[in-house]
C-alpha cells in the first residue's frame, strides 16, 4: 500500500505552524487539508501520526519516547537484561558508538541511547523518517530526557546501502553498525500488533536488505549486528561469527576488528 507525500492538517495549522512547515520542507511533503490516500500522515494533537484510513477504530502510529510506556521501558533497561546490549558489545565501562542503519520507529536505537551509547539513526522511508524526526523533536523538549536525547541521538534521512554517501555525514566511523531490516513474516499473525500492521503496510518488505551487509561492513570499525527473526536465514546467506538468542529474535554478529 502506498502513501503519497502529503501531511494532512487543518487550514490554521498549515498557515500558522512553523514547525509543521519545517517538517514538510525537510522531508519533501506537501501540506494539504484533504486527501484520498488509504495511508495518511496526519498532524493531530500536536504530533505527526500515520493512519490507515479504512481502519476507523485503529489509532495512529506515532513515535513517542515521552510516554509512560516508554519511560517504563527505559527504566527497566539495564546492560545485564538487554540482549541487544550484549549484541552490540556494551561493557560496564564501554559504550560503543552505534549507527542504527535501519532505524524504523527508533525503538532499538532509543534503548541503546538510554543505556549510554551515542546513536545515529538512518532511515530511508520519508514517512518513517518524518515520524521519527517528530518523536525525536518532542523528546528533545522533554524536561526528563531532553538533555541526553539531544546529546546522544541523531537522525539522518538516507539509505544505508551506499556507505560512501553516509560516512562523510558522520563525525566518526561507528564502532557498531546495527541492522534490523523488515523480514517477510511466515504467516499473517494475529499477534502482530495493529500499529505494526500499519507500519508493515507502509514500508513493505525490505527486498534489497541483503545488500546492507556489505555496506555495513565498510562502515563499522568493530562489528556489524543483524537482528533476525529466529526462523530467518542470515542476511545475504553469510554466516556470522557468533549469534546471541533472545526470546523471538537472534542477533547475528559479524566481527570486523575486535
Ligand atoms: C524493522 S524496521 C526497524 C525497526 C527498528 N529496529 C525499531 O526498533 O523500531 C526496518 C526499517 O528499516 C528501514 N530500511 C530498510 N532498508 C533501509 C536502508 N537501505 N536504508 C535505511 N533504512 C532502511 C525501513 O524503511 C524500516 O523503517
Short mmCIF file of C-alpha atoms and ligand atoms in Angstrom, two decimals:
data_model
loop_
_atom_site.label_atom_id
_atom_site.label_comp_id
_atom_site.label_asym_id
_atom_site.label_seq_id
_atom_site.Cartn_x
_atom_site.Cartn_y
_atom_site.Cartn_z
CA UNK A 1 0.00 0.00 0.00
CA UNK A 2 1.43 3.37 -0.92
CA UNK A 3 1.07 6.74 0.73
CA UNK A 4 1.53 9.97 -1.14
CA UNK A 5 3.98 12.53 0.15
CA UNK A 6 1.45 14.66 1.93
CA UNK A 7 0.70 15.68 5.51
CA UNK A 8 -2.94 16.42 6.25
CA UNK A 9 -3.58 19.24 8.70
CA UNK A 10 -6.14 21.95 9.41
CA UNK A 11 -6.02 25.17 7.42
CA UNK A 12 -4.96 27.14 10.51
CA UNK A 13 -2.08 24.76 11.29
CA UNK A 14 -0.89 24.90 7.68
CA UNK A 15 -0.84 28.70 7.82
CA UNK A 16 0.48 29.24 11.34
CA UNK A 17 2.57 26.26 12.45
CA UNK A 18 6.25 26.94 11.62
CA UNK A 19 7.41 23.55 12.90
CA UNK A 20 4.95 21.79 10.58
CA UNK A 21 6.27 23.85 7.67
CA UNK A 22 9.84 22.88 8.60
CA UNK A 23 8.84 19.20 8.77
CA UNK A 24 7.25 19.35 5.32
CA UNK A 25 10.29 21.04 3.75
CA UNK A 26 12.79 18.71 5.45
CA UNK A 27 11.11 15.55 4.11
CA UNK A 28 9.50 16.87 0.92
CA UNK A 29 5.84 16.70 1.96
CA UNK A 30 3.03 18.85 0.63
CA UNK A 31 0.71 20.20 3.33
CA UNK A 32 -2.96 19.59 2.44
CA UNK A 33 -6.34 19.76 4.17
CA UNK A 34 -7.85 16.78 2.23
CA UNK A 35 -6.56 13.51 0.84
CA UNK A 36 -7.91 10.24 -0.63
CA UNK A 37 -4.80 8.24 0.15
CA UNK A 38 -5.50 4.98 2.10
CA UNK A 39 -2.49 5.64 4.33
CA UNK A 40 -2.10 9.19 5.53
CA UNK A 41 0.25 11.18 7.68
CA UNK A 42 -1.93 13.49 9.73
CA UNK A 43 -0.92 16.32 12.03
CA UNK A 44 -3.15 15.68 15.03
CA UNK A 45 -2.92 16.65 18.72
CA UNK A 46 0.39 18.40 18.09
CA UNK A 47 2.01 15.22 16.74
CA UNK A 48 2.62 13.57 13.41
CA UNK A 49 0.65 10.33 13.13
CA UNK A 50 0.20 7.67 10.46
CA UNK A 51 -3.35 6.43 9.87
CA UNK A 52 -4.79 3.61 7.79
CA UNK A 53 -7.98 5.41 6.86
CA UNK A 54 -10.26 2.41 6.25
CA UNK A 55 -9.48 1.01 9.73
CA UNK A 56 -11.60 3.53 11.57
CA UNK A 57 -11.05 2.11 15.06
CA UNK A 58 -7.33 1.89 14.72
CA UNK A 59 -5.26 4.60 16.37
CA UNK A 60 -2.45 6.41 14.62
CA UNK A 61 1.15 5.26 14.62
CA UNK A 62 3.46 7.86 16.11
CA UNK A 63 6.82 7.95 17.80
CA UNK A 64 6.51 8.88 21.45
CA UNK A 65 9.59 8.48 23.62
CA UNK A 66 7.97 10.58 26.37
CA UNK A 67 5.03 8.21 27.05
CA UNK A 68 4.71 6.35 30.35
CA UNK A 69 5.19 3.10 28.40
CA UNK A 70 8.47 4.37 27.01
CA UNK A 71 9.52 5.64 30.45
CA UNK A 72 8.83 2.20 31.94
CA UNK A 73 10.81 0.52 29.12
CA UNK A 74 13.70 2.96 29.72
CA UNK A 75 13.72 2.45 33.46
CA UNK A 76 13.69 -1.32 33.07
CA UNK A 77 16.57 -1.30 30.61
CA UNK A 78 19.89 -2.45 32.02
CA UNK A 79 23.03 -3.71 30.34
CA UNK A 80 22.55 -7.08 32.08
CA UNK A 81 18.94 -7.56 30.97
CA UNK A 82 19.03 -6.20 27.44
CA UNK A 83 20.19 -8.83 24.97
CA UNK A 84 20.78 -6.02 22.45
CA UNK A 85 23.34 -4.53 24.88
CA UNK A 86 25.39 -7.74 24.74
CA UNK A 87 24.92 -7.93 20.97
CA UNK A 88 26.47 -4.50 20.35
CA UNK A 89 29.23 -5.23 22.88
CA UNK A 90 28.34 -2.83 25.72
CA UNK A 91 30.51 -3.43 28.79
CA UNK A 92 30.48 -1.88 32.27
CA UNK A 93 32.98 0.78 31.19
CA UNK A 94 32.45 0.81 27.44
CA UNK A 95 29.65 2.22 25.28
CA UNK A 96 30.10 1.79 21.52
CA UNK A 97 29.16 4.48 19.08
CA UNK A 98 26.30 2.92 17.07
CA UNK A 99 24.96 3.54 13.57
CA UNK A 100 21.40 2.17 13.65
CA UNK A 101 21.20 1.91 9.87
CA UNK A 102 17.56 0.71 9.59
CA UNK A 103 16.02 2.94 12.23
CA UNK A 104 12.27 2.37 11.71
CA UNK A 105 10.37 3.83 14.65
CA UNK A 106 13.63 4.09 16.56
CA UNK A 107 12.93 1.74 19.44
CA UNK A 108 16.13 -0.30 19.42
CA UNK A 109 18.27 2.81 18.92
CA UNK A 110 16.47 4.56 21.74
CA UNK A 111 17.15 1.68 24.15
CA UNK A 112 20.84 1.77 23.21
CA UNK A 113 20.95 5.54 23.77
CA UNK A 114 19.18 5.13 27.14
CA UNK A 115 21.98 2.68 28.05
CA UNK A 116 24.54 5.37 27.22
CA UNK A 117 25.51 4.83 23.57
CA UNK A 118 25.73 7.63 21.04
CA UNK A 119 23.39 6.54 18.27
CA UNK A 120 22.86 7.83 14.74
CA UNK A 121 19.65 6.64 13.13
CA UNK A 122 19.50 6.16 9.36
CA UNK A 123 16.06 5.83 7.80
CA UNK A 124 15.28 5.92 4.09
CA UNK A 125 11.48 5.93 4.03
CA UNK A 126 10.35 9.59 4.10
CA UNK A 127 7.19 8.89 6.13
CA UNK A 128 9.04 6.80 8.71
CA UNK A 129 11.88 9.33 8.87
CA UNK A 130 9.34 12.15 9.40
CA UNK A 131 7.60 10.21 12.21
CA UNK A 132 10.95 9.59 13.87
CA UNK A 133 12.06 13.21 13.40
CA UNK A 134 8.87 14.33 15.13
CA UNK A 135 9.32 11.85 18.01
CA UNK A 136 12.94 12.95 18.42
CA UNK A 137 11.95 16.62 18.39
CA UNK A 138 9.37 16.12 21.16
CA UNK A 139 11.80 14.02 23.22
CA UNK A 140 14.41 16.80 22.93
CA UNK A 141 11.92 19.24 24.50
CA UNK A 142 11.05 16.88 27.39
CA UNK A 143 12.49 18.08 30.74
CA UNK A 144 13.13 14.49 31.92
CA UNK A 145 15.03 13.13 28.94
CA UNK A 146 15.70 16.14 26.67
CA UNK A 147 19.35 16.60 27.69
CA UNK A 148 20.66 13.14 27.00
CA UNK A 149 18.38 12.63 24.00
CA UNK A 150 19.81 15.80 22.39
CA UNK A 151 23.36 14.68 23.12
CA UNK A 152 23.15 11.04 22.15
CA UNK A 153 20.61 10.70 19.30
CA UNK A 154 20.75 11.98 15.72
CA UNK A 155 18.71 11.19 12.63
CA UNK A 156 19.85 11.13 9.01
CA UNK A 157 17.21 10.61 6.32
CA UNK A 158 19.12 8.46 3.85
CA UNK A 159 19.59 4.93 2.56
CA UNK A 160 22.26 2.85 4.25
CA UNK A 161 23.06 0.94 1.07
CA UNK A 162 25.75 3.37 -0.09
CA UNK A 163 28.41 3.71 2.60
CA UNK A 164 30.29 6.35 0.55
CA UNK A 165 27.32 8.72 0.91
CA UNK A 166 26.86 8.08 4.64
CA UNK A 167 30.41 8.19 6.00
CA UNK A 168 31.06 11.88 5.13
CA UNK A 169 27.93 12.78 7.12
CA UNK A 170 29.22 11.15 10.33
CA UNK A 171 31.56 12.80 12.85
CA UNK A 172 33.42 9.48 13.19
CA UNK A 173 33.19 5.95 11.86
CA UNK A 174 30.76 3.98 14.04
CA UNK A 175 32.09 1.20 16.25
CA UNK A 176 28.96 -0.81 15.50
CA UNK A 177 26.52 -0.84 12.60
CA UNK A 178 23.17 -2.25 13.69
CA UNK A 179 20.75 -3.66 11.09
CA UNK A 180 17.14 -4.72 11.53
CA UNK A 181 15.55 -4.81 8.07
CA UNK A 182 11.90 -5.81 7.58
CA UNK A 183 11.53 -9.53 7.10
CA UNK A 184 8.57 -11.19 5.34
CA UNK A 185 6.50 -12.86 8.06
CA UNK A 186 5.93 -16.63 7.94
CA UNK A 187 2.20 -16.20 8.31
CA UNK A 188 -0.22 -13.38 8.99
CA UNK A 189 -0.11 -13.47 12.74
CA UNK A 190 -2.94 -12.11 14.87
CA UNK A 191 -0.30 -11.38 17.45
CA UNK A 192 1.27 -8.68 15.27
CA UNK A 193 0.10 -5.50 16.94
CA UNK A 194 -2.32 -3.33 14.97
CA UNK A 195 0.16 -0.49 14.84
CA UNK A 196 2.83 -2.81 13.43
CA UNK A 197 0.38 -3.87 10.70
CA UNK A 198 0.04 -0.23 9.62
CA UNK A 199 3.82 0.12 9.69
CA UNK A 200 4.21 -3.04 7.59
CA UNK A 201 1.62 -1.77 5.08
CA UNK A 202 3.64 1.40 4.73
CA UNK A 203 7.16 0.02 4.42
CA UNK A 204 6.56 -3.45 2.92
CA UNK A 205 9.38 -5.99 2.86
CA UNK A 206 12.93 -4.68 2.52
CA UNK A 207 13.65 -6.83 -0.53
CA UNK A 208 17.11 -5.31 -1.05
CA UNK A 209 18.15 -5.99 2.57
CA UNK A 210 20.93 -8.44 1.63
CA UNK A 211 22.92 -5.53 0.18
CA UNK A 212 23.06 -3.86 3.60
CA UNK A 213 25.67 -6.25 4.96
CA UNK A 214 28.46 -5.24 2.55
CA UNK A 215 27.75 -1.55 3.12
CA UNK A 216 27.68 -2.02 6.91
CA UNK A 217 31.00 -3.89 6.85
CA UNK A 218 32.61 -0.90 5.12
CA UNK A 219 31.34 1.49 7.79
CA UNK A 220 31.77 -0.42 11.08
CA UNK A 221 35.05 -0.28 12.98
CA UNK A 222 34.34 -3.20 15.31
CA UNK A 223 31.22 -5.18 14.45
CA UNK A 224 28.03 -5.44 12.45
CA UNK A 225 24.98 -6.69 14.35
CA UNK A 226 21.92 -8.00 12.47
CA UNK A 227 18.63 -8.62 14.25
CA UNK A 228 16.73 -11.52 12.62
CA UNK A 229 13.52 -13.40 13.40
CA UNK A 230 14.57 -16.77 14.91
CA UNK A 231 13.41 -18.65 11.76
CA UNK A 232 15.16 -16.39 9.22
CA UNK A 233 18.32 -17.23 7.30
CA UNK A 234 21.33 -14.98 7.97
CA UNK A 235 21.44 -11.78 5.94
CA UNK A 236 22.82 -12.38 2.43
CA UNK A 237 23.30 -16.05 3.44
CA UNK A 238 26.54 -15.04 5.22
CA UNK A 239 27.41 -16.98 8.34
CA UNK A 240 28.01 -14.70 11.35
CA UNK A 241 30.99 -15.10 13.71
CA UNK A 242 28.54 -15.79 16.51
CA UNK A 243 24.90 -15.47 17.43
CA UNK A 244 23.07 -14.33 20.56
CA UNK A 245 19.48 -15.54 21.03
CA UNK A 246 16.66 -13.58 22.59
CA UNK A 247 13.01 -14.64 23.04
CA UNK A 248 11.76 -14.09 19.48
CA UNK A 249 14.87 -12.98 17.69
CA UNK A 250 18.50 -13.67 17.33
CA UNK A 251 21.35 -11.26 16.82
CA UNK A 252 23.92 -12.30 14.21
CA UNK A 253 27.28 -10.74 14.94
CA UNK A 254 29.94 -10.15 12.27
CA UNK A 255 33.27 -9.11 13.72
CA UNK A 256 35.31 -6.55 11.79
CA UNK A 257 38.16 -5.67 14.13
CA UNK A 258 37.83 -6.90 17.72
C1 LIG B 1 12.02 -3.47 11.03
S1 LIG B 1 12.17 -1.76 10.83
C2 LIG B 1 13.34 -1.35 12.08
C3 LIG B 1 12.76 -1.32 13.45
C4 LIG B 1 13.68 -0.71 14.46
N1 LIG B 1 14.81 -1.55 14.76
C5 LIG B 1 12.97 -0.33 15.74
O1 LIG B 1 13.42 -0.74 16.82
O2 LIG B 1 11.95 0.41 15.67
C6 LIG B 1 13.14 -1.60 9.39
C7 LIG B 1 13.32 -0.17 8.89
O3 LIG B 1 14.49 -0.12 8.10
C8 LIG B 1 14.29 0.79 7.06
N2 LIG B 1 15.26 0.46 5.99
C9 LIG B 1 15.30 -0.65 5.24
N3 LIG B 1 16.32 -0.62 4.38
C10 LIG B 1 16.96 0.55 4.59
C11 LIG B 1 18.10 1.17 4.01
N4 LIG B 1 18.76 0.61 2.99
N5 LIG B 1 18.49 2.36 4.49
C12 LIG B 1 17.82 2.97 5.51
N6 LIG B 1 16.71 2.45 6.08
C13 LIG B 1 16.29 1.25 5.63
C14 LIG B 1 12.83 0.55 6.65
O4 LIG B 1 12.32 1.67 5.93
C15 LIG B 1 12.17 0.35 8.01
O5 LIG B 1 11.69 1.56 8.52
#
